[in-house]
Amino acid sequence: HAVFTNPREIAIHPKSGDVIHITTPNDPISIGKLGSNRFWVGFRYGGVGIFDLNGKRLSTFLNGKSVTRLFVDHEGGYWFSTLQNGIYHAKNTSVFCQLFDLAENNWIHSLGKDEKNNLWVGSYNGNVFVLDKKNMRQVFTSVKKRPAKVHYNRFSSEMQFCSDENLYTGQSGKNMLPVLGNPLGIYRLSRDSLLFCGYQGIMVHTLKKRYSLVFGSRVSDLYYYEGRFYLGTHKGVFVLKNIENIHSWKEIKGVSYSTFLANCTPEPVFQKAIPYGTIVSDIEMVNGSFLISTMGLGMVLLKNGSFNRITQQKGLSDNFVKKLYCENDSVIWACTNSGLNRILLRNGKLEAVDFISTKKGLISNEVTCLEIIGDTVWVGTRNGLCYFPKSIFHERVPERNYYLEISALRVNDKKRLFKKNFELGYKENRIEFNFKGKSFLEFAPLTYRYKLQGLETKWNYTKNLSTVYSSIPPGSYTFIVQVKGTNQFWESGEQTFSFTINPPFWKTWWFFIGVSVALLTLVYLFFKFRILTYNRDITRELLRQILKRLTKKTHYVVFREQGKDIRIPTTSICYVKSDGNYIDIHADTKKYTIRYKIGDFLGLVPDPLEYLRINRSYIVRLDKVQEKSKKEVTVKGERIAVGETYIEQLEKIMFRA
């Protein structure tokens, strides 16, 4: 396909077939490709339109602006340049904003739809609008500037709205009924009878009579079920009993106010699920289950005395729920201060919770009301009116490339350049990493996790853009950092950097090998020229003394006694005595009993040459022997007999001056 623009016209030339001509009210001034089967056209004072190759306009942005360029960023957001109005950014191209005098009417208070599926909007300042054929038309201008409530009269099939303390018909704006205060909710009992929720209770209007039920609490909503009215108040849920005849009051003449009060006695209910004092904002019902929204406890599903709370722990974006909208028996929408939630139920039980917020294109997270017309979801917020197709929740979230990078490296507080085979000296062990990802979609800072492989096994989580490792020991390491926004997996955004900290020369392998070879050479020469003339016992004793002088550090033996790990220096051990499967280790100041065989004791200590077995039950430490004879030795004042098969071992005990 080839696309051309002419004054007030777009021409699409397919590979075969007739040319498609599209007449436009504004002159095209720019054009560009958008994917494989769409294109965009910028108009002078006509915004930018997105078209498919059949010429159908899919969407329009910046109506009234002169758009010169459209650019798609790495997160799917649109950037627009204009001739005289600067640069604009659309985070999510599936969520749109309906513009109408935003400076005055940006806070949307209520939404509704009439029999022709026209959207009605009541703003917080009392003005009322209707969206008719994509044009927002103001039908009422408030004088008192108090919140307007729109309402569909199912008996007369017409829209009505409350503003300036009056009830008006929709299209004509005829004043039908004076209403005291600003009603928070409207329930139509019959063609001539209405109930209004107020700040101090409820009000009944019937046959031009007005009855007030004041019980000192704000009533946000009410629901009629099986002859009873359930009231959502700032103190919990109340029920009005004994009002079966309220629908026929219009037929009873002269009903007194005292009779009304006698028939309406509010009593608290559902206190186990919703404790007294909980602010209840809305009440709905699905398949015999009450759906109750609260300010703090999330949404409560209640049926036959049992209840289930849907809260943030179960996926809700916020526990403060302002309004509920029942699309059908299985799809419930919840308006919160942290976005709009779509709650899916299956057989009255929670199946899943999805939500949309400013991260996905809403103009504000403070959602006040909702209306669904066809496949379009209209969302009222404190910053304006948004709409999007319901299919947005079925779209697969694309993996985002956040262009994560390790932006800077500092070693001992000095900036260093990145390079392969990065090596550092053992004193260059304080390292700082700076990293950052780029996102135009995420409202809050991105979340990162990192670890220094070779030093750490667990991830560290942060929203900061740097981390410092001090006193890193010599070794080879890999620093790994990952970022996750709307991506499903951390690994979709990852950067690594490998480096080595060299040990000091006296801890290198070649130094250890050199020293070992030198020591072995000296020992060999010593044995060759001075020791070989002596017997093997003298050789053993000299070898023991040499090793003691070469390894001056204290040796320890570690064992477990009565559930505790004990470490003692081997120089403090005097002798070891066998007692079946146990051995008694007699040290200078204490005796230790451990489960061990005496034959395996020499494998337990790091200096076995310092010990000698003199019978089946005793092992003595050579430098602890005080006296010796052909039949016994004395250690720590105790005489220990020498076994016949061990008499030759006595020659290995040599006393030195």
XYZ file of N, CA, C and O in Angstrom, residues 491-583:
372
model
N 14.274 -11.305 34.524
C 15.382 -11.574 33.622
C 15.264 -10.848 32.289
O 16.229 -10.804 31.519
N 14.087 -10.274 32.006
C 13.939 -9.570 30.738
C 14.726 -8.259 30.729
O 14.900 -7.652 29.684
N 15.177 -7.794 31.864
C 16.046 -6.626 31.941
C 17.210 -6.930 32.857
O 17.062 -6.983 34.073
N 18.407 -7.150 32.311
C 19.551 -7.561 33.132
C 20.845 -7.035 32.528
O 21.011 -6.994 31.302
N 21.766 -6.616 33.401
C 23.114 -6.232 32.996
C 24.103 -6.856 33.972
O 23.798 -7.032 35.158
N 25.294 -7.209 33.471
C 26.319 -7.843 34.310
C 27.669 -7.172 34.078
O 27.913 -6.587 33.016
N 28.530 -7.288 35.079
C 29.911 -6.804 34.955
C 30.799 -7.703 35.803
O 30.546 -7.899 36.996
N 31.843 -8.258 35.181
C 32.745 -9.189 35.865
C 34.087 -8.512 36.133
O 34.570 -7.716 35.311
N 34.681 -8.864 37.260
C 35.982 -8.292 37.620
C 36.684 -9.234 38.600
O 36.079 -10.160 39.160
N 37.962 -8.985 38.787
C 38.793 -9.804 39.676
C 39.586 -8.900 40.596
O 40.156 -7.894 40.150
N 39.621 -9.238 41.879
C 40.494 -8.569 42.847
C 41.628 -9.532 43.181
O 41.387 -10.611 43.737
N 42.840 -9.162 42.791
C 43.992 -10.043 42.985
C 44.411 -10.052 44.449
O 44.359 -9.021 45.134
N 44.850 -11.199 44.955
C 45.323 -11.275 46.342
C 46.722 -10.675 46.465
O 47.423 -10.488 45.460
N 47.214 -10.371 47.696
C 48.608 -9.936 47.868
C 49.559 -11.079 47.504
O 49.172 -12.247 47.507
N 50.810 -10.729 47.198
C 51.727 -11.742 46.661
C 51.946 -12.886 47.641
O 52.161 -14.032 47.246
N 51.879 -12.577 48.971
C 52.126 -13.663 49.939
C 50.932 -14.616 50.079
O 51.003 -15.579 50.811
N 49.858 -14.324 49.366
C 48.723 -15.241 49.358
C 48.482 -15.863 47.989
O 47.466 -16.519 47.786
N 49.427 -15.687 47.094
C 49.273 -16.252 45.754
C 49.720 -17.711 45.747
O 50.515 -18.147 46.597
N 49.243 -18.454 44.762
C 49.575 -19.877 44.688
C 51.058 -20.099 44.413
O 51.678 -21.024 44.961
N 51.653 -19.234 43.591
C 53.078 -19.430 43.292
C 53.955 -19.144 44.509
O 55.024 -19.752 44.693
N 53.505 -18.211 45.395
C 54.273 -17.954 46.603
C 54.200 -19.156 47.537
O 55.216 -19.574 48.116
N 52.981 -19.725 47.696
C 52.833 -20.913 48.543
C 53.676 -22.068 48.019
O 54.339 -22.780 48.787
N 53.665 -22.279 46.704
C 54.443 -23.377 46.124
C 55.937 -23.150 46.330
O 56.690 -24.062 46.696
N 56.385 -21.909 46.120
C 57.810 -21.606 46.296
C 58.281 -21.835 47.711
O 59.354 -22.431 47.947
N 57.496 -21.353 48.695
C 57.873 -21.541 50.094
C 57.867 -23.019 50.461
O 58.764 -23.515 51.160
N 56.848 -23.746 49.971
C 56.771 -25.183 50.278
C 57.969 -25.931 49.714
O 58.555 -26.803 50.389
N 58.338 -25.616 48.481
C 59.501 -26.278 47.874
C 60.766 -25.971 48.651
O 61.612 -26.855 48.904
N 60.917 -24.705 49.080
C 62.107 -24.328 49.844
C 62.172 -25.070 51.173
O 63.235 -25.573 51.573
N 61.035 -25.155 51.872
C 61.014 -25.855 53.154
C 61.315 -27.337 52.991
O 62.091 -27.930 53.762
N 60.714 -27.941 51.973
C 60.967 -29.359 51.747
C 62.421 -29.607 51.384
O 63.016 -30.623 51.787
N 63.008 -28.689 50.628
C 64.422 -28.835 50.267
C 65.304 -28.762 51.500
O 66.247 -29.560 51.672
N 65.016 -27.791 52.384
C 65.799 -27.673 53.614
C 65.666 -28.918 54.482
O 66.647 -29.414 55.056
N 64.427 -29.397 54.603
C 64.219 -30.605 55.410
C 64.982 -31.782 54.810
O 65.622 -32.571 55.535
N 64.927 -31.902 53.484
C 65.621 -33.008 52.833
C 67.135 -32.927 53.065
O 67.780 -33.930 53.409
N 67.675 -31.724 52.903
C 69.121 -31.576 53.108
C 69.499 -31.846 54.551
O 70.535 -32.454 54.836
N 68.631 -31.378 55.457
C 68.922 -31.601 56.864
C 68.946 -33.089 57.188
O 69.833 -33.580 57.891
N 67.940 -33.803 56.664
C 67.902 -35.240 56.894
C 69.090 -35.941 56.242
O 69.661 -36.873 56.801
N 69.432 -35.481 55.058
C 70.490 -36.175 54.307
C 71.845 -36.065 54.978
O 72.591 -37.048 55.036
N 72.167 -34.900 55.496
C 73.522 -34.675 56.006
C 73.647 -34.771 57.515
O 74.739 -34.947 58.020
N 72.520 -34.672 58.286
C 72.658 -34.662 59.733
C 71.841 -35.710 60.462
O 72.198 -36.102 61.562
N 70.769 -36.180 59.891
C 69.836 -36.998 60.653
C 69.888 -38.472 60.269
O 69.549 -39.340 61.076
N 70.291 -38.779 59.051
C 70.197 -40.152 58.591
C 71.044 -41.119 59.414
O 70.858 -42.322 59.338
N 71.979 -40.581 60.179
C 72.813 -41.454 60.996
C 72.127 -41.871 62.293
O 72.610 -42.746 62.991
N 71.042 -41.174 62.623
C 70.311 -41.506 63.840
C 69.229 -42.526 63.544
O 68.851 -42.757 62.387
N 68.718 -43.142 64.609
C 67.654 -44.133 64.407
C 66.331 -43.436 64.077
O 66.218 -42.210 64.148
N 65.350 -44.236 63.764
C 64.090 -43.671 63.273
C 63.317 -42.928 64.347
O 62.554 -42.004 64.060
N 63.506 -43.301 65.619
C 62.805 -42.581 66.672
C 63.340 -41.168 66.832
O 62.591 -40.216 67.065
N 64.678 -41.035 66.723
C 65.262 -39.693 66.784
C 64.792 -38.878 65.579
O 64.495 -37.692 65.687
N 64.751 -39.563 64.449
C 64.263 -38.870 63.241
C 62.833 -38.359 63.433
O 62.495 -37.230 63.066
N 61.999 -39.189 64.002
C 60.613 -38.787 64.240
C 60.546 -37.594 65.187
O 59.787 -36.643 64.961
N 61.366 -37.616 66.250
C 61.349 -36.537 67.221
C 61.834 -35.226 66.604
O 61.241 -34.160 66.803
N 62.894 -35.317 65.806
C 63.401 -34.101 65.168
C 62.410 -33.554 64.147
O 62.223 -32.342 64.026
N 61.768 -34.465 63.407
C 60.759 -34.022 62.447
C 59.612 -33.323 63.170
O 59.088 -32.310 62.699
N 59.253 -33.879 64.310
C 58.190 -33.257 65.088
C 58.584 -31.866 65.558
O 57.790 -30.919 65.490
N 59.813 -31.708 66.016
C 60.268 -30.407 66.484
C 60.369 -29.401 65.339
O 60.045 -28.215 65.506
N 60.824 -29.900 64.180
C 60.928 -28.990 63.018
C 59.554 -28.482 62.612
O 59.352 -27.292 62.364
N 58.606 -29.410 62.544
C 57.259 -29.003 62.146
C 56.649 -28.054 63.156
O 55.903 -27.142 62.803
N 56.943 -28.244 64.437
C 56.430 -27.338 65.451
C 56.994 -25.938 65.284
O 56.290 -24.942 65.473
N 58.257 -25.862 64.898
C 58.855 -24.533 64.722
C 58.403 -23.869 63.424
O 58.280 -22.651 63.346
N 58.166 -24.683 62.391
C 57.715 -24.108 61.120
C 56.268 -23.668 61.178
O 55.863 -22.730 60.490
N 55.472 -24.374 61.946
C 54.046 -24.019 62.081
C 53.789 -23.561 63.502
O 53.351 -24.329 64.355
N 54.088 -22.321 63.756
C 53.987 -21.793 65.118
C 52.559 -21.500 65.567
O 52.306 -21.232 66.724
N 51.641 -21.503 64.610
C 50.277 -21.163 65.002
C 49.684 -22.258 65.891
O 50.073 -23.425 65.821
N 48.764 -21.863 66.727
C 48.110 -22.782 67.657
C 47.112 -23.655 66.908
O 46.323 -23.161 66.114
N 47.181 -24.976 67.184
C 46.215 -25.904 66.596
C 45.046 -26.110 67.541
O 45.203 -26.094 68.767
N 43.898 -26.295 66.932
C 42.690 -26.518 67.722
C 42.011 -27.786 67.237
O 42.126 -28.166 66.070
N 41.278 -28.402 68.165
C 40.425 -29.523 67.813
C 38.987 -29.127 68.171
O 38.741 -28.507 69.206
N 38.059 -29.425 67.257
C 36.661 -29.045 67.443
C 35.825 -30.313 67.557
O 35.948 -31.220 66.722
N 34.979 -30.377 68.570
C 34.095 -31.514 68.732
C 32.791 -31.041 69.365
O 32.677 -29.881 69.771
N 31.815 -31.916 69.398
C 30.476 -31.585 69.915
C 30.235 -32.336 71.218
O 30.393 -33.550 71.283
N 29.856 -31.594 72.278
C 29.599 -32.168 73.596
C 28.288 -31.614 74.130
O 28.118 -30.397 74.267
N 27.323 -32.517 74.365
C 26.032 -32.152 74.942
C 25.347 -31.050 74.138
O 24.837 -30.074 74.663
N 25.356 -31.206 72.794
C 24.639 -30.271 71.932
C 25.388 -28.985 71.660
O 24.857 -28.093 71.016
N 26.645 -28.848 72.165
C 27.407 -27.625 71.933
C 28.706 -27.965 71.201
O 29.308 -29.016 71.420
N 29.130 -27.038 70.317
C 30.407 -27.181 69.633
C 31.499 -26.603 70.526
O 31.442 -25.441 70.947
N 32.522 -27.421 70.828
C 33.618 -27.030 71.724
C 34.909 -26.984 70.926
O 35.199 -27.879 70.137
N 35.686 -25.905 71.098
C 36.997 -25.804 70.460
C 38.054 -25.604 71.540
O 37.952 -24.668 72.339
N 39.057 -26.499 71.578
C 40.120 -26.358 72.564
C 41.460 -26.478 71.854
O 41.593 -27.172 70.834
N 42.508 -25.803 72.357
C 43.846 -25.946 71.756
C 44.405 -27.338 72.053
O 44.255 -27.870 73.157
N 45.040 -27.915 71.058
C 45.573 -29.269 71.255
C 46.718 -29.284 72.260
O 47.004 -30.331 72.863
N 47.371 -28.135 72.462
C 48.480 -28.094 73.436
C 47.995 -28.271 74.863
O 48.798 -28.527 75.756
N 46.687 -28.099 75.087
C 46.163 -28.250 76.443
C 45.756 -29.685 76.751
O 45.418 -29.995 77.883
N 45.745 -30.579 75.739
C 45.339 -31.977 75.952
C 46.498 -32.736 76.607
O 47.639 -32.687 76.128
N 46.203 -33.456 77.700
C 47.227 -34.254 78.405
C 47.178 -35.710 77.949
O 48.190 -36.275 77.548
N 46.019 -36.324 78.025
C 45.885 -37.693 77.560
C 44.414 -37.967 77.256
O 43.529 -37.215 77.638
N 44.182 -39.100 76.543
C 42.851 -39.500 76.117
C 42.609 -40.922 76.609
O 43.464 -41.805 76.429
N 41.433 -41.138 77.190
C 41.101 -42.437 77.742
C 39.852 -42.965 77.049
O 38.873 -42.241 76.868
N 39.864 -44.225 76.656
C 38.731 -44.843 75.976
C 37.756 -45.409 76.999
O 38.159 -45.974 78.022
N 36.449 -45.248 76.686
C 35.401 -45.806 77.526
C 34.294 -46.328 76.614
O 33.260 -45.690 76.436
N 34.518 -47.486 75.980
C 33.544 -48.037 75.035
C 33.512 -47.210 73.759
O 34.530 -47.003 73.090
N 32.306 -46.714 73.416
C 32.147 -45.870 72.225
C 32.415 -44.406 72.521
O 32.202 -43.546 71.664
N 32.886 -44.117 73.742
C 33.187 -42.738 74.119
C 34.656 -42.628 74.486
O 35.307 -43.626 74.820
N 35.176 -41.433 74.445
C 36.535 -41.170 74.920
C 36.488 -39.966 75.834
O 35.698 -39.035 75.624
